[in-house]
Structures are given as C-alpha cells and as structure tokens.
Amino acid sequence: MSEELFTLLDVPIQNVTMDQALEQISSCTYPHEGPACELHFVNAHCINVSANDEVYRRILQSSEAVYADGSGIRKAGRIMGVQIADNVNGTDMFPLLCRRMQDEQKRIYLLGAAPGTAEKVRDWVGQEIGPGVIAGVHDGFFKETELDAVLADIQHSGADLLLVALGVPRQELWIRSVRDRLPVAAAMGVGGLFDFYSGNIPRAPRWLRAIGFEWVWRLIQEPRRMWKRYLIGNLVFLRRVHTAQRKGSPS
Ligand code: UDP
C-alpha cells in the first residue's frame, strides 16, 4: 500500500505517521470489489509470534497494511538503521479513527472481548466522540455455530469498518478465515483495545507511554499472563533482530 515499507523479520510494516495511517485506513473503508481489506498492528510480541507461526506470518505478509506498534519496533528499526516514523498503535489511534469515521459518515462495528465490554466502549464513543459512530457490538466468545448470526448482525448494522479484538493471532486468523464473507469494507485486529476503552483495564499513564514503557505497566497489571511475553519475549525479540541484522539479511 505504501512505498514506505520496513520489513522486519519477514513482516512488511508500513513506516508511516499516525495521520498517514488514518488516511490509508480511510481509503480502505470505501465500498470496493473483492474481499474486505485487512489492516493490522504489530508489536515485538507479534513479531515473536509470527516467527513461530507461519500461517499468521503469511496473513501479515498478504494484508493491506501492518502498522508499527510500540517501542520494540522503534528499537528494532534503530538496530536495522531505519527511522520509524511513528508509534502507530490501536489504542492511540482509536479516538482519532472514530472521529475520522464520524467526519466521513462511516460506521464501526466492535467485535470481541468479554460480554459487556464492547457495549462500554460504545458508550465511551457516544460520550466522547458522538452518537452513531458505533454501528453494533458483539462479544468475542461466540461459538462456531453462532458465526452466521454474528456475520448477519454485522451486515444488518451497515458498518463500514470492523474492529476485531480477539487477541493475537486469533483475530488475524479469524478475519482471514471469514474475509470473503465479511459484510464490511475493512477489518482490523485490535487486541486488548476494548479492555482499555471500556475501563476494564486502566491504560498506562501518559508519561510512561511517552518513554516507551507501557509494557511495564501491562506486566504489573497482569504479571501471570504477561511475564513470559515481556520479560522473555523482549529479549528473544532483540536477539532475533540482532541476528537478522548480523546476517545482513534484507529483512
Ligand atoms: N478475547 C476474545 N475471545 C477469545 C479470546 C480473547 O474476545 O476467544 C479477547 C479478550 O477478552 C481480550 C482480547 O481478546 O479483550 C485480547 O487481549 P490481549 O491484551 O491479550 O490482546 P493481545 O495483546 O494478545 O493482542
């Protein structure tokens, strides 16, 4: 999609600013022929997952756009001699995206997280951005037998953009598996985004985010689930990046 591509461990990442990313996403949300556009974010953890999961990696490689989320990707860029334009993460993007969709009279469907969570996000958007931006919501714990009903609800809502919060890589695999049947112009995987905007999980203070340590906050909040991802994962990620750099691979 962009000529500003940074390929990190075989994953092509858009090296663009938040504004450029919003422009790209907006262009994907117009009605078009063919399957829904797939748009994703990757952080250091995602790159680790992709190194071990070929199906996920191939989905990232063949999606319309993958955005550089977090300080780990910026650090990898520095190691590879590439200046990363921006921290294009879903959580910072969400209010901007809602405003943009509102300006363009497009609508968003929220799919994912525990029952009741997406409803709280819809309330937040209603209060902070305005009414009508969120076309519909559904939790992320539906059965395979309920898939048709979920897709019908998305279609009925008239949404242009679908945000899918099922965690990595489940959400990317899910989007790809139903891509041809998705009744929206574009779908994005957004991880834990709904948990933040519902207020279920407080987000790190701005100053901690500014210095690239949001991951420490998440580690403190959910140490049992996150210690492996961050304490071991960050080291594995840096080793992978250094190895790729030493090999002089084009990735
Ligand atoms: N989730 C879901 N359905 C599932 C598994 C997970 O809706 O079958 C939700 C979960 O409730 C949470 C999100 O997916 O809201 C994953 O959040 P996490 O912070 O783990 O995202 P990641 O960082 O892995 O992208």
CSV table of C-alpha atoms and ligand atoms in Angstrom, one decimal:
chain,number,residue,atom,x,y,z
A,1,MET,CA,0.0,0.0,0.0
A,2,SER,CA,2.8,2.4,0.9
A,3,GLU,CA,6.2,2.8,-0.6
A,4,GLU,CA,7.4,3.4,3.0
A,5,LEU,CA,7.8,-0.2,3.9
A,6,PHE,CA,10.1,-1.5,6.6
A,7,THR,CA,10.5,-5.3,6.5
A,8,LEU,CA,11.2,-6.7,9.9
A,9,LEU,CA,11.8,-10.5,10.2
A,10,ASP,CA,9.8,-11.1,7.0
A,11,VAL,CA,6.9,-8.9,8.1
A,12,PRO,CA,6.4,-5.8,5.9
A,13,ILE,CA,5.4,-2.9,8.1
A,14,GLN,CA,4.1,0.5,7.0
A,15,ASN,CA,6.6,3.1,8.1
A,16,VAL,CA,4.1,6.0,8.2
A,17,THR,CA,2.8,8.5,10.7
A,18,MET,CA,-0.5,8.2,12.5
A,19,ASP,CA,-2.1,10.7,10.1
A,20,GLN,CA,-0.9,8.8,7.1
A,21,ALA,CA,-2.1,5.5,8.6
A,22,LEU,CA,-5.6,7.1,9.1
A,23,GLU,CA,-5.6,8.2,5.5
A,24,GLN,CA,-4.8,4.7,4.4
A,25,ILE,CA,-7.4,3.1,6.6
A,26,SER,CA,-10.0,5.7,5.4
A,27,SER,CA,-9.2,4.8,1.8
A,28,CYS,CA,-9.9,1.1,2.6
A,29,THR,CA,-13.3,1.8,4.1
A,30,TYR,CA,-15.0,2.8,0.9
A,31,PRO,CA,-17.1,0.1,-0.8
A,32,HIS,CA,-14.9,-1.9,-3.2
A,33,GLU,CA,-14.8,-5.1,-5.2
A,34,GLY,CA,-13.4,-8.2,-3.7
A,35,PRO,CA,-12.8,-9.2,0.0
A,36,ALA,CA,-12.5,-6.8,2.9
A,37,CYS,CA,-9.2,-5.1,3.4
A,38,GLU,CA,-7.2,-6.5,6.3
A,39,LEU,CA,-5.3,-4.0,8.5
A,40,HIS,CA,-3.2,-5.0,11.5
A,41,PHE,CA,-0.8,-3.7,14.1
A,42,VAL,CA,2.4,-5.5,15.2
A,43,ASN,CA,4.5,-5.0,18.3
A,44,ALA,CA,7.5,-7.0,19.4
A,45,HIS,CA,5.3,-9.8,20.8
A,46,CYS,CA,3.5,-10.1,17.4
A,47,ILE,CA,6.8,-10.4,15.6
A,48,ASN,CA,7.8,-13.2,18.0
A,49,VAL,CA,4.5,-15.0,17.4
A,50,SER,CA,5.0,-14.6,13.6
A,51,ALA,CA,8.5,-16.1,13.8
A,52,ASN,CA,6.9,-19.3,15.1
A,53,ASP,CA,3.6,-19.2,13.3
A,54,GLU,CA,3.8,-19.4,9.5
A,55,VAL,CA,0.0,-19.0,9.0
A,56,TYR,CA,-0.1,-15.8,11.0
A,57,ARG,CA,3.1,-14.6,9.2
A,58,ARG,CA,1.6,-15.2,5.8
A,59,ILE,CA,-1.5,-13.3,6.8
A,60,LEU,CA,0.5,-10.3,7.8
A,61,GLN,CA,2.5,-10.6,4.6
A,62,SER,CA,-0.6,-10.5,2.5
A,63,SER,CA,-2.7,-7.9,4.4
A,64,GLU,CA,-3.3,-4.5,3.0
A,65,ALA,CA,-1.3,-2.8,5.8
A,66,VAL,CA,0.5,-3.7,9.0
A,67,TYR,CA,1.4,-0.8,11.4
A,68,ALA,CA,4.4,-0.3,13.7
A,69,ASP,CA,3.1,-0.5,17.3
A,70,GLY,CA,5.3,0.3,20.2
A,71,SER,CA,8.8,1.0,21.4
A,72,GLY,CA,10.1,-2.5,20.5
A,73,ILE,CA,9.5,-1.9,16.8
A,74,ARG,CA,11.2,1.5,17.0
A,75,LYS,CA,14.2,-0.1,18.7
A,76,ALA,CA,14.3,-2.8,16.0
A,77,GLY,CA,14.3,0.0,13.4
A,78,ARG,CA,17.2,1.7,15.1
A,79,ILE,CA,19.2,-1.6,15.1
A,80,MET,CA,18.4,-2.1,11.4
A,81,GLY,CA,19.3,1.6,10.6
A,82,VAL,CA,15.7,2.6,9.9
A,83,GLN,CA,14.0,5.6,11.5
A,84,ILE,CA,10.4,4.5,12.4
A,85,ALA,CA,8.1,7.4,11.6
A,86,ASP,CA,5.6,7.0,14.5
A,87,ASN,CA,4.2,4.7,17.1
A,88,VAL,CA,1.0,3.7,15.2
A,89,ASN,CA,-0.8,1.7,17.9
A,90,GLY,CA,-4.5,0.9,18.0
A,91,THR,CA,-5.1,2.4,21.4
A,92,ASP,CA,-3.8,5.9,20.5
A,93,MET,CA,-5.5,5.6,17.1
A,94,PHE,CA,-9.0,4.6,18.3
A,95,PRO,CA,-10.4,8.1,19.2
A,96,LEU,CA,-8.8,9.6,16.0
A,97,LEU,CA,-10.2,6.8,13.9
A,98,CYS,CA,-13.7,7.3,15.4
A,99,ARG,CA,-13.6,11.0,14.7
A,100,ARG,CA,-12.4,10.4,11.2
A,101,MET,CA,-15.2,7.8,10.5
A,102,GLN,CA,-17.7,10.3,12.0
A,103,ASP,CA,-16.5,13.0,9.7
A,104,GLU,CA,-16.8,10.7,6.7
A,105,GLN,CA,-20.2,9.4,7.9
A,106,LYS,CA,-18.9,5.9,8.2
A,107,ARG,CA,-19.6,3.4,11.0
A,108,ILE,CA,-17.7,1.0,13.0
A,109,TYR,CA,-18.7,-2.5,14.4
A,110,LEU,CA,-16.9,-3.7,17.6
A,111,LEU,CA,-16.4,-7.4,17.8
A,112,GLY,CA,-14.5,-9.0,20.6
A,113,ALA,CA,-13.6,-9.1,24.3
A,114,ALA,CA,-15.8,-10.4,27.2
A,115,PRO,CA,-19.5,-9.9,27.2
A,116,GLY,CA,-20.5,-6.3,28.2
A,117,THR,CA,-17.1,-4.9,27.3
A,118,ALA,CA,-17.8,-3.7,23.7
A,119,GLU,CA,-21.0,-2.1,25.0
A,120,LYS,CA,-19.0,0.0,27.4
A,121,VAL,CA,-16.7,1.1,24.5
A,122,ARG,CA,-19.8,2.1,22.5
A,123,ASP,CA,-20.9,4.2,25.5
A,124,TRP,CA,-17.4,5.8,25.7
A,125,VAL,CA,-17.5,6.7,22.0
A,126,GLY,CA,-21.0,8.0,22.3
A,127,GLN,CA,-19.9,10.4,25.1
A,128,GLU,CA,-16.5,11.4,23.8
A,129,ILE,CA,-17.0,11.4,20.0
A,130,GLY,CA,-20.7,11.5,19.4
A,131,PRO,CA,-23.6,9.2,18.7
A,132,GLY,CA,-24.0,6.9,15.7
A,133,VAL,CA,-20.3,6.1,15.1
A,134,ILE,CA,-20.6,2.6,16.5
A,135,ALA,CA,-22.9,0.6,14.3
A,136,GLY,CA,-23.1,-2.5,16.5
A,137,VAL,CA,-21.2,-4.7,19.0
A,138,HIS,CA,-20.7,-8.3,19.8
A,139,ASP,CA,-18.5,-10.1,22.4
A,140,GLY,CA,-15.6,-12.3,21.3
A,141,PHE,CA,-16.7,-15.5,22.9
A,142,PHE,CA,-19.2,-16.8,20.4
A,143,LYS,CA,-19.4,-20.4,19.2
A,144,GLU,CA,-18.6,-21.6,15.6
A,145,THR,CA,-22.4,-22.4,15.3
A,146,GLU,CA,-23.1,-18.7,16.0
A,147,LEU,CA,-20.9,-17.4,13.3
A,148,ASP,CA,-23.6,-16.9,10.7
A,149,ALA,CA,-25.7,-14.9,13.2
A,150,VAL,CA,-22.7,-12.7,14.1
A,151,LEU,CA,-22.0,-12.0,10.4
A,152,ALA,CA,-25.7,-11.3,9.8
A,153,ASP,CA,-25.6,-8.8,12.7
A,154,ILE,CA,-22.6,-7.0,11.2
A,155,GLN,CA,-24.3,-6.9,7.9
A,156,HIS,CA,-27.5,-5.6,9.4
A,157,SER,CA,-25.6,-2.9,11.3
A,158,GLY,CA,-24.4,-1.3,8.0
A,159,ALA,CA,-20.9,-0.9,9.4
A,160,ASP,CA,-18.0,0.1,7.0
A,161,LEU,CA,-15.2,-0.9,9.3
A,162,LEU,CA,-14.9,-3.9,11.7
A,163,LEU,CA,-12.6,-3.8,14.7
A,164,VAL,CA,-11.8,-7.4,15.9
A,165,ALA,CA,-10.5,-7.8,19.5
A,166,LEU,CA,-9.8,-11.5,19.9
A,167,GLY,CA,-6.0,-11.3,20.7
A,168,VAL,CA,-3.0,-12.1,18.6
A,169,PRO,CA,-3.0,-14.2,16.4
A,170,ARG,CA,-6.6,-15.4,16.9
A,171,GLN,CA,-8.1,-12.2,15.5
A,172,GLU,CA,-5.9,-12.2,12.3
A,173,LEU,CA,-6.7,-15.8,11.7
A,174,TRP,CA,-10.4,-15.3,12.3
A,175,ILE,CA,-10.5,-12.3,9.9
A,176,ARG,CA,-8.7,-14.2,7.2
A,177,SER,CA,-11.0,-17.3,7.6
A,178,VAL,CA,-14.2,-15.2,7.0
A,179,ARG,CA,-12.7,-12.5,4.9
A,180,ASP,CA,-14.7,-13.4,1.8
A,181,ARG,CA,-17.9,-13.3,3.8
A,182,LEU,CA,-17.3,-10.1,5.8
A,183,PRO,CA,-20.0,-7.6,5.0
A,184,VAL,CA,-17.7,-4.6,5.6
A,185,ALA,CA,-15.1,-2.8,3.5
A,186,ALA,CA,-12.2,-3.3,6.0
A,187,ALA,CA,-11.4,-5.2,9.1
A,188,MET,CA,-8.7,-4.5,11.7
A,189,GLY,CA,-7.3,-6.6,14.5
A,190,VAL,CA,-7.1,-4.5,17.7
A,191,GLY,CA,-6.0,-6.9,20.6
A,192,GLY,CA,-6.8,-5.6,24.0
A,193,LEU,CA,-8.2,-2.2,22.8
A,194,PHE,CA,-11.7,-2.7,24.1
A,195,ASP,CA,-10.5,-3.6,27.6
A,196,PHE,CA,-8.8,-0.2,27.8
A,197,TYR,CA,-11.7,1.9,26.4
A,198,SER,CA,-14.3,0.0,28.5
A,199,GLY,CA,-12.3,1.0,31.6
A,200,ASN,CA,-11.8,-2.7,32.5
A,201,ILE,CA,-8.0,-2.4,32.3
A,202,PRO,CA,-6.6,1.1,33.1
A,203,ARG,CA,-4.1,2.3,30.5
A,204,ALA,CA,-0.5,3.3,31.5
A,205,PRO,CA,0.0,7.0,32.4
A,206,ARG,CA,0.9,9.2,29.5
A,207,TRP,CA,4.5,9.8,30.8
A,208,LEU,CA,5.2,6.0,31.0
A,209,ARG,CA,3.8,5.7,27.4
A,210,ALA,CA,5.9,8.6,26.3
A,211,ILE,CA,9.2,6.9,27.4
A,212,GLY,CA,8.2,3.6,25.7
A,213,PHE,CA,7.4,1.7,28.9
A,214,GLU,CA,3.7,0.9,28.5
A,215,TRP,CA,4.7,-2.8,28.5
A,216,VAL,CA,6.0,-2.4,32.1
A,217,TRP,CA,2.5,-1.2,33.1
A,218,ARG,CA,0.8,-4.2,31.4
A,219,LEU,CA,3.3,-6.5,33.1
A,220,ILE,CA,2.5,-5.1,36.5
A,221,GLN,CA,-1.3,-5.4,35.9
A,222,GLU,CA,-1.3,-9.0,34.6
A,223,PRO,CA,2.1,-10.5,35.7
A,224,ARG,CA,1.0,-14.1,35.4
A,225,ARG,CA,-0.1,-13.7,31.8
A,226,MET,CA,2.4,-11.2,30.7
A,227,TRP,CA,5.8,-12.1,32.3
A,228,LYS,CA,6.7,-14.5,29.5
A,229,ARG,CA,5.6,-12.2,26.8
A,230,TYR,CA,7.6,-9.2,28.1
A,231,LEU,CA,10.5,-10.4,30.2
A,232,ILE,CA,11.5,-13.3,28.0
A,233,GLY,CA,9.8,-12.1,24.8
A,234,ASN,CA,11.5,-8.8,24.6
A,235,LEU,CA,14.9,-10.5,24.9
A,236,VAL,CA,14.1,-13.1,22.3
A,237,PHE,CA,12.8,-10.3,20.0
A,238,LEU,CA,16.0,-8.3,20.3
A,239,ARG,CA,18.1,-11.4,19.8
A,240,ARG,CA,16.1,-12.1,16.6
A,241,VAL,CA,16.6,-8.6,15.3
A,242,HIS,CA,20.3,-8.6,16.1
A,243,THR,CA,20.8,-12.0,14.4
A,244,ALA,CA,18.9,-10.8,11.3
A,245,GLN,CA,21.0,-7.6,11.2
A,246,ARG,CA,24.3,-9.5,11.6
A,247,LYS,CA,23.3,-11.9,8.8
A,248,GLY,CA,22.8,-8.9,6.7
A,249,SER,CA,19.5,-10.2,5.6
A,250,PRO,CA,17.3,-7.8,3.8
A,251,SER,CA,14.6,-8.3,6.5
B,1,UDP,N1,-10.7,-12.5,23.5
B,1,UDP,C1,-11.9,-12.8,22.9
B,1,UDP,N2,-12.2,-14.0,22.5
B,1,UDP,C2,-11.4,-15.1,22.7
B,1,UDP,C3,-10.1,-14.8,23.3
B,1,UDP,C4,-9.8,-13.5,23.7
B,1,UDP,O1,-12.7,-11.9,22.7
B,1,UDP,O2,-11.7,-16.2,22.4
B,1,UDP,C5,-10.4,-11.1,23.9
B,1,UDP,C6,-10.0,-10.9,25.3
B,1,UDP,O3,-11.2,-10.8,26.1
B,1,UDP,C7,-9.3,-9.6,25.3
B,1,UDP,C8,-8.7,-9.7,23.9
B,1,UDP,O4,-9.3,-10.7,23.2
B,1,UDP,O5,-10.2,-8.5,25.3
B,1,UDP,C9,-7.2,-10.0,23.9
B,1,UDP,O6,-6.5,-9.1,24.6
B,1,UDP,P1,-4.9,-9.1,24.7
B,1,UDP,O7,-4.5,-8.0,25.6
B,1,UDP,O8,-4.5,-10.5,25.1
B,1,UDP,O9,-4.5,-8.9,23.2
B,1,UDP,P2,-3.1,-9.1,22.5
B,1,UDP,O10,-2.2,-8.3,23.3
B,1,UDP,O11,-2.8,-10.6,22.6
B,1,UDP,O12,-3.4,-8.7,21.1
